[in-house]
Amino acid sequence: MLISIYLANSISKELYKRERSLSQAYSELASAEETKSRYVMTIVHDLKTPITAAITYLSMLLDGTLGELKKEQIKPVERSKLRLGGAIETINNILHISQLKLETNKSNHKLTDINSIILEIYNDMKVLFKSKNISFKIIKDDNEQYTIFSDPNLLKLALSNMMSNSYKYTEPNGIVEIVLGKTEENVSIKITDSGIGIPENDIKRIFEDFYRSPLSKKKGIEGTGLGLSLVLQIIKLFDGEITAKSPSY
C-alpha cells in the first residue's frame, strides 16, 4: 500500500509539472501570435499611405486636374487605379483578420438587429445594385425580431463581404435575396443569388485564405480571396456556423 501511494504521488507530481510546462508553453505561443499580429497590422497599415496617395494622383490624371491625357493613356491609368484599389482591399482584409486574432473577449458584444444591419449595408450598396439592374429582396416574417448577441461592427463586416460577393458574381438583371429564419435557439441568414455559381470542387476551399475560384479568375472578376476567410472567422467568433451551396434555389 505504501509503495502504491508513493507511486501515485510521484505520478501526480510529474503530471502537475507537465501541466504547468504545457500551460507556460501555450501562454508563450499565444503571446508570440499576438506580437506577430500586431507587427503585421503595423507594417500593412503603413503600406496604405503610399498606395492611397498613388490612387489620388491617378484620379487627378483621370479627371483632368493635372492636364488632359491622351486617349491611349486613359485605359492603362484606369487599370492601374483599379489594381491599386484591389491592393487597398487586400490590406483592409489583412488588417481585419489580424484584429480578429487579437480579439480575446466579447466585451463589445450586444443585442444586434440583423435586419437593420442588412438594410444599412444595402443602402450603402444601392447604387451598385441599380447599376447592374439587380433585384434585391429581404424575405422574413414581419412579426419576428431577428436579433443575436454580437459585435455589430464585425457582424456588419461579415454580411457586407457576403453581399458584396453576391453583387460581384451576379450578372446584370440578376437576383439577390436574403432569407431570415428563426428557431428558439438560432437565427439563420441565407444570402442567395442568381450569380455564376461555384464549381463543386471549389466549394470546400472557398473559406481558405487567398483562395479564388478559377471560374472567377476566368471571368476577370477582381478579388483578394480573403473576404470569405474573414467571414468564417467572424461567424466562429459568434459561435455560429457557415456553409455554402451552389447552385442556390
CSV table of N, CA, C and O in Angstrom, one decimal, residues 124-197:
chain,number,residue,atom,x,y,z
A,124,ASP,N,-25.9,51.4,-48.5
A,124,ASP,CA,-24.6,51.8,-48.9
A,124,ASP,C,-24.2,51.3,-50.3
A,124,ASP,O,-23.5,51.9,-51.1
A,125,MET,N,-24.9,50.1,-50.7
A,125,MET,CA,-24.6,49.5,-52.0
A,125,MET,C,-25.6,49.7,-53.0
A,125,MET,O,-25.5,49.2,-54.1
A,126,LYS,N,-26.7,50.4,-52.7
A,126,LYS,CA,-27.8,50.6,-53.6
A,126,LYS,C,-27.5,51.0,-55.0
A,126,LYS,O,-28.0,50.5,-56.0
A,127,VAL,N,-26.6,52.0,-55.1
A,127,VAL,CA,-26.2,52.5,-56.4
A,127,VAL,C,-25.5,51.4,-57.2
A,127,VAL,O,-25.8,51.3,-58.5
A,128,LEU,N,-24.7,50.5,-56.6
A,128,LEU,CA,-24.1,49.4,-57.3
A,128,LEU,C,-25.1,48.4,-57.8
A,128,LEU,O,-25.0,48.0,-59.0
A,129,PHE,N,-26.1,48.0,-57.0
A,129,PHE,CA,-27.1,47.1,-57.4
A,129,PHE,C,-27.9,47.6,-58.5
A,129,PHE,O,-28.2,46.9,-59.5
A,130,LYS,N,-28.2,48.9,-58.5
A,130,LYS,CA,-29.0,49.5,-59.5
A,130,LYS,C,-28.3,49.7,-60.8
A,130,LYS,O,-28.8,49.6,-61.9
A,131,SER,N,-26.9,49.9,-60.7
A,131,SER,CA,-26.1,50.0,-61.9
A,131,SER,C,-26.1,48.7,-62.7
A,131,SER,O,-25.9,48.8,-64.0
A,132,LYS,N,-26.4,47.6,-62.1
A,132,LYS,CA,-26.4,46.3,-62.8
A,132,LYS,C,-27.9,45.8,-62.9
A,132,LYS,O,-28.1,44.7,-63.4
A,133,ASN,N,-28.8,46.6,-62.5
A,133,ASN,CA,-30.2,46.3,-62.5
A,133,ASN,C,-30.5,44.9,-61.8
A,133,ASN,O,-31.2,44.1,-62.3
A,134,ILE,N,-29.9,44.8,-60.6
A,134,ILE,CA,-30.0,43.6,-59.8
A,134,ILE,C,-31.2,43.8,-58.8
A,134,ILE,O,-31.2,44.7,-58.1
A,135,SER,N,-32.1,42.8,-58.9
A,135,SER,CA,-33.3,42.9,-57.9
A,135,SER,C,-32.8,42.4,-56.6
A,135,SER,O,-32.2,41.3,-56.4
A,136,PHE,N,-33.1,43.2,-55.5
A,136,PHE,CA,-32.7,42.9,-54.2
A,136,PHE,C,-34.0,42.7,-53.3
A,136,PHE,O,-34.8,43.6,-53.3
A,137,LYS,N,-34.0,41.7,-52.5
A,137,LYS,CA,-35.2,41.5,-51.6
A,137,LYS,C,-34.8,40.8,-50.3
A,137,LYS,O,-33.9,39.9,-50.3
A,138,ILE,N,-35.4,41.2,-49.2
A,138,ILE,CA,-35.2,40.6,-47.9
A,138,ILE,C,-36.5,39.8,-47.6
A,138,ILE,O,-37.6,40.4,-47.6
A,139,ILE,N,-36.4,38.5,-47.4
A,139,ILE,CA,-37.6,37.6,-47.1
A,139,ILE,C,-37.6,37.3,-45.7
A,139,ILE,O,-36.6,36.7,-45.2
A,140,LYS,N,-38.6,37.7,-44.9
A,140,LYS,CA,-38.6,37.5,-43.5
A,140,LYS,C,-40.1,37.5,-43.0
A,140,LYS,O,-41.0,38.0,-43.7
A,141,ASP,N,-40.3,37.1,-41.7
A,141,ASP,CA,-41.5,37.2,-41.1
A,141,ASP,C,-41.6,38.6,-40.3
A,141,ASP,O,-40.8,38.8,-39.4
A,142,ASP,N,-42.5,39.4,-40.7
A,142,ASP,CA,-42.5,40.8,-40.2
A,142,ASP,C,-42.9,40.8,-38.7
A,142,ASP,O,-42.7,41.8,-38.0
A,143,ASN,N,-43.4,39.7,-38.2
A,143,ASN,CA,-43.8,39.6,-36.8
A,143,ASN,C,-42.6,39.1,-35.9
A,143,ASN,O,-42.7,39.1,-34.7
A,144,GLU,N,-41.5,38.8,-36.5
A,144,GLU,CA,-40.3,38.3,-35.7
A,144,GLU,C,-39.3,39.3,-35.6
A,144,GLU,O,-39.1,40.3,-36.4
A,145,GLN,N,-38.5,39.2,-34.5
A,145,GLN,CA,-37.3,40.0,-34.3
A,145,GLN,C,-36.1,39.2,-34.5
A,145,GLN,O,-35.9,38.2,-33.8
A,146,TYR,N,-35.3,39.6,-35.5
A,146,TYR,CA,-34.1,38.8,-35.8
A,146,TYR,C,-32.9,39.4,-35.1
A,146,TYR,O,-32.2,40.3,-35.7
A,147,THR,N,-32.6,39.1,-33.9
A,147,THR,CA,-31.5,39.7,-33.1
A,147,THR,C,-30.6,38.6,-32.6
A,147,THR,O,-31.0,37.4,-32.3
A,148,ILE,N,-29.3,38.9,-32.5
A,148,ILE,CA,-28.3,38.0,-31.9
A,148,ILE,C,-27.4,38.8,-31.0
A,148,ILE,O,-27.3,40.0,-31.2
A,149,PHE,N,-26.7,38.2,-30.1
A,149,PHE,CA,-25.7,38.8,-29.3
A,149,PHE,C,-24.4,38.8,-30.0
A,149,PHE,O,-23.8,37.8,-30.2
A,150,SER,N,-24.0,40.0,-30.4
A,150,SER,CA,-22.7,40.0,-31.2
A,150,SER,C,-22.1,41.4,-31.2
A,150,SER,O,-22.7,42.4,-30.7
A,151,ASP,N,-21.0,41.5,-31.9
A,151,ASP,CA,-20.4,42.8,-32.1
A,151,ASP,C,-21.0,43.4,-33.4
A,151,ASP,O,-20.7,42.8,-34.5
A,152,PRO,N,-21.8,44.4,-33.4
A,152,PRO,CA,-22.5,44.9,-34.6
A,152,PRO,C,-21.5,45.3,-35.7
A,152,PRO,O,-21.8,45.1,-36.9
A,153,ASN,N,-20.3,45.8,-35.4
A,153,ASN,CA,-19.4,46.2,-36.4
A,153,ASN,C,-18.8,45.0,-37.1
A,153,ASN,O,-18.7,45.0,-38.4
A,154,LEU,N,-18.5,44.0,-36.4
A,154,LEU,CA,-18.0,42.8,-37.0
A,154,LEU,C,-19.0,42.1,-37.8
A,154,LEU,O,-18.8,41.5,-38.9
A,155,LEU,N,-20.3,42.0,-37.3
A,155,LEU,CA,-21.4,41.4,-38.0
A,155,LEU,C,-21.6,42.1,-39.3
A,155,LEU,O,-21.8,41.5,-40.4
A,156,LYS,N,-21.6,43.5,-39.3
A,156,LYS,CA,-21.8,44.2,-40.5
A,156,LYS,C,-20.6,43.9,-41.5
A,156,LYS,O,-20.9,43.8,-42.7
A,157,LEU,N,-19.4,43.8,-41.0
A,157,LEU,CA,-18.3,43.5,-41.9
A,157,LEU,C,-18.5,42.1,-42.6
A,157,LEU,O,-18.3,42.0,-43.8
A,158,ALA,N,-19.0,41.1,-41.8
A,158,ALA,CA,-19.2,39.8,-42.4
A,158,ALA,C,-20.3,39.8,-43.4
A,158,ALA,O,-20.1,39.3,-44.6
A,159,LEU,N,-21.5,40.4,-43.1
A,159,LEU,CA,-22.6,40.5,-44.0
A,159,LEU,C,-22.3,41.4,-45.2
A,159,LEU,O,-22.7,41.1,-46.3
A,160,SER,N,-21.5,42.4,-45.0
A,160,SER,CA,-21.1,43.3,-46.1
A,160,SER,C,-20.2,42.5,-47.1
A,160,SER,O,-20.4,42.7,-48.4
A,161,ASN,N,-19.3,41.7,-46.6
A,161,ASN,CA,-18.5,40.9,-47.5
A,161,ASN,C,-19.4,39.9,-48.3
A,161,ASN,O,-19.1,39.7,-49.5
A,162,MET,N,-20.3,39.3,-47.7
A,162,MET,CA,-21.2,38.3,-48.4
A,162,MET,C,-22.1,39.0,-49.4
A,162,MET,O,-22.2,38.5,-50.5
A,163,MET,N,-22.6,40.2,-49.1
A,163,MET,CA,-23.5,40.9,-50.0
A,163,MET,C,-22.7,41.5,-51.2
A,163,MET,O,-23.1,41.5,-52.3
A,164,SER,N,-21.4,41.9,-50.9
A,164,SER,CA,-20.5,42.3,-51.9
A,164,SER,C,-20.2,41.2,-52.9
A,164,SER,O,-20.2,41.4,-54.1
A,165,ASN,N,-20.0,40.0,-52.4
A,165,ASN,CA,-19.8,38.9,-53.3
A,165,ASN,C,-21.0,38.6,-54.2
A,165,ASN,O,-20.8,38.3,-55.4
A,166,SER,N,-22.2,38.7,-53.6
A,166,SER,CA,-23.4,38.4,-54.4
A,166,SER,C,-23.5,39.5,-55.5
A,166,SER,O,-23.8,39.1,-56.6
A,167,TYR,N,-23.1,40.7,-55.2
A,167,TYR,CA,-23.2,41.8,-56.2
A,167,TYR,C,-22.2,41.5,-57.3
A,167,TYR,O,-22.5,41.5,-58.5
A,168,LYS,N,-20.9,41.2,-56.9
A,168,LYS,CA,-19.8,41.0,-57.9
A,168,LYS,C,-20.1,39.8,-58.8
A,168,LYS,O,-19.8,39.9,-60.0
A,169,TYR,N,-20.6,38.7,-58.2
A,169,TYR,CA,-20.7,37.5,-59.0
A,169,TYR,C,-22.1,37.3,-59.7
A,169,TYR,O,-22.4,36.3,-60.3
A,170,THR,N,-23.0,38.3,-59.5
A,170,THR,CA,-24.3,38.2,-60.2
A,170,THR,C,-24.3,39.1,-61.4
A,170,THR,O,-23.9,40.3,-61.3
A,171,GLU,N,-24.6,38.6,-62.5
A,171,GLU,CA,-24.6,39.4,-63.8
A,171,GLU,C,-25.8,40.3,-63.9
A,171,GLU,O,-26.8,40.2,-63.1
A,172,PRO,N,-25.7,41.3,-64.8
A,172,PRO,CA,-26.8,42.3,-64.9
A,172,PRO,C,-28.2,41.6,-65.0
A,172,PRO,O,-28.3,40.5,-65.7
A,173,ASN,N,-29.2,42.3,-64.4
A,173,ASN,CA,-30.6,41.8,-64.4
A,173,ASN,C,-30.8,40.5,-63.6
A,173,ASN,O,-31.8,39.8,-63.8
A,174,GLY,N,-29.8,40.3,-62.7
A,174,GLY,CA,-29.9,39.1,-61.8
A,174,GLY,C,-30.7,39.4,-60.6
A,174,GLY,O,-31.4,40.4,-60.4
A,175,ILE,N,-30.7,38.4,-59.6
A,175,ILE,CA,-31.5,38.5,-58.4
A,175,ILE,C,-30.6,38.2,-57.2
A,175,ILE,O,-29.8,37.3,-57.2
A,176,VAL,N,-30.7,39.0,-56.1
A,176,VAL,CA,-30.1,38.7,-54.8
A,176,VAL,C,-31.2,38.7,-53.8
A,176,VAL,O,-32.0,39.7,-53.7
A,177,GLU,N,-31.3,37.7,-53.0
A,177,GLU,CA,-32.3,37.6,-51.9
A,177,GLU,C,-31.7,37.2,-50.6
A,177,GLU,O,-30.8,36.3,-50.6
A,178,ILE,N,-32.1,37.8,-49.6
A,178,ILE,CA,-31.6,37.4,-48.2
A,178,ILE,C,-32.8,36.9,-47.4
A,178,ILE,O,-33.9,37.5,-47.3
A,179,VAL,N,-32.7,35.6,-47.0
A,179,VAL,CA,-33.8,35.0,-46.3
A,179,VAL,C,-33.5,34.9,-44.8
A,179,VAL,O,-32.4,34.2,-44.4
A,180,LEU,N,-34.3,35.5,-43.9
A,180,LEU,CA,-34.0,35.4,-42.5
A,180,LEU,C,-35.0,34.3,-41.9
A,180,LEU,O,-36.2,34.3,-42.2
A,181,GLY,N,-34.4,33.5,-41.0
A,181,GLY,CA,-35.2,32.5,-40.3
A,181,GLY,C,-34.9,32.5,-38.8
A,181,GLY,O,-33.9,33.0,-38.4
A,182,LYS,N,-35.8,31.9,-38.0
A,182,LYS,CA,-35.5,31.9,-36.6
A,182,LYS,C,-36.1,30.7,-36.0
A,182,LYS,O,-37.2,30.2,-36.3
A,183,THR,N,-35.4,30.1,-35.0
A,183,THR,CA,-35.9,29.0,-34.2
A,183,THR,C,-35.8,29.5,-32.7
A,183,THR,O,-35.4,30.6,-32.5
A,184,GLU,N,-36.0,28.6,-31.8
A,184,GLU,CA,-35.9,29.0,-30.4
A,184,GLU,C,-34.5,29.3,-30.0
A,184,GLU,O,-34.3,30.2,-29.1
A,185,GLU,N,-33.5,28.7,-30.6
A,185,GLU,CA,-32.1,28.8,-30.2
A,185,GLU,C,-31.3,29.6,-31.2
A,185,GLU,O,-30.2,30.2,-30.9
A,186,ASN,N,-31.7,29.7,-32.5
A,186,ASN,CA,-30.8,30.2,-33.5
A,186,ASN,C,-31.5,31.2,-34.5
A,186,ASN,O,-32.7,31.1,-34.6
A,187,VAL,N,-30.7,32.0,-35.1
A,187,VAL,CA,-31.2,32.8,-36.3
A,187,VAL,C,-30.4,32.4,-37.5
A,187,VAL,O,-29.2,32.2,-37.4
A,188,SER,N,-31.0,32.2,-38.6
A,188,SER,CA,-30.3,31.8,-39.8
A,188,SER,C,-30.4,33.0,-40.8
A,188,SER,O,-31.4,33.7,-40.9
A,189,ILE,N,-29.3,33.1,-41.6
A,189,ILE,CA,-29.3,34.1,-42.6
A,189,ILE,C,-28.8,33.4,-43.9
A,189,ILE,O,-27.7,32.9,-44.0
A,190,LYS,N,-29.7,33.4,-44.9
A,190,LYS,CA,-29.3,32.8,-46.2
A,190,LYS,C,-29.2,33.9,-47.2
A,190,LYS,O,-30.1,34.7,-47.5
A,191,ILE,N,-28.0,34.1,-47.8
A,191,ILE,CA,-27.7,35.1,-48.8
A,191,ILE,C,-27.6,34.3,-50.1
A,191,ILE,O,-26.7,33.6,-50.3
A,192,THR,N,-28.6,34.5,-51.0
A,192,THR,CA,-28.7,33.7,-52.2
A,192,THR,C,-28.7,34.7,-53.4
A,192,THR,O,-29.1,35.8,-53.3
A,193,ASP,N,-28.2,34.1,-54.5
A,193,ASP,CA,-28.2,34.9,-55.8
A,193,ASP,C,-28.3,34.1,-57.0
A,193,ASP,O,-28.1,32.8,-56.9
A,194,SER,N,-28.5,34.7,-58.1
A,194,SER,CA,-28.6,34.0,-59.4
A,194,SER,C,-27.2,34.2,-60.1
A,194,SER,O,-27.2,34.3,-61.4
A,195,GLY,N,-26.1,34.2,-59.4
A,195,GLY,CA,-24.8,34.5,-59.9
A,195,GLY,C,-24.2,33.4,-60.7
A,195,GLY,O,-24.9,32.4,-61.0
A,196,ILE,N,-22.9,33.5,-61.0
A,196,ILE,CA,-22.3,32.5,-61.9
A,196,ILE,C,-22.1,31.1,-61.2
A,196,ILE,O,-21.8,30.1,-61.9
A,197,GLY,N,-22.3,31.1,-59.9
A,197,GLY,CA,-22.1,29.8,-59.1
A,197,GLY,C,-20.7,29.5,-58.8
A,197,GLY,O,-19.8,30.1,-59.2
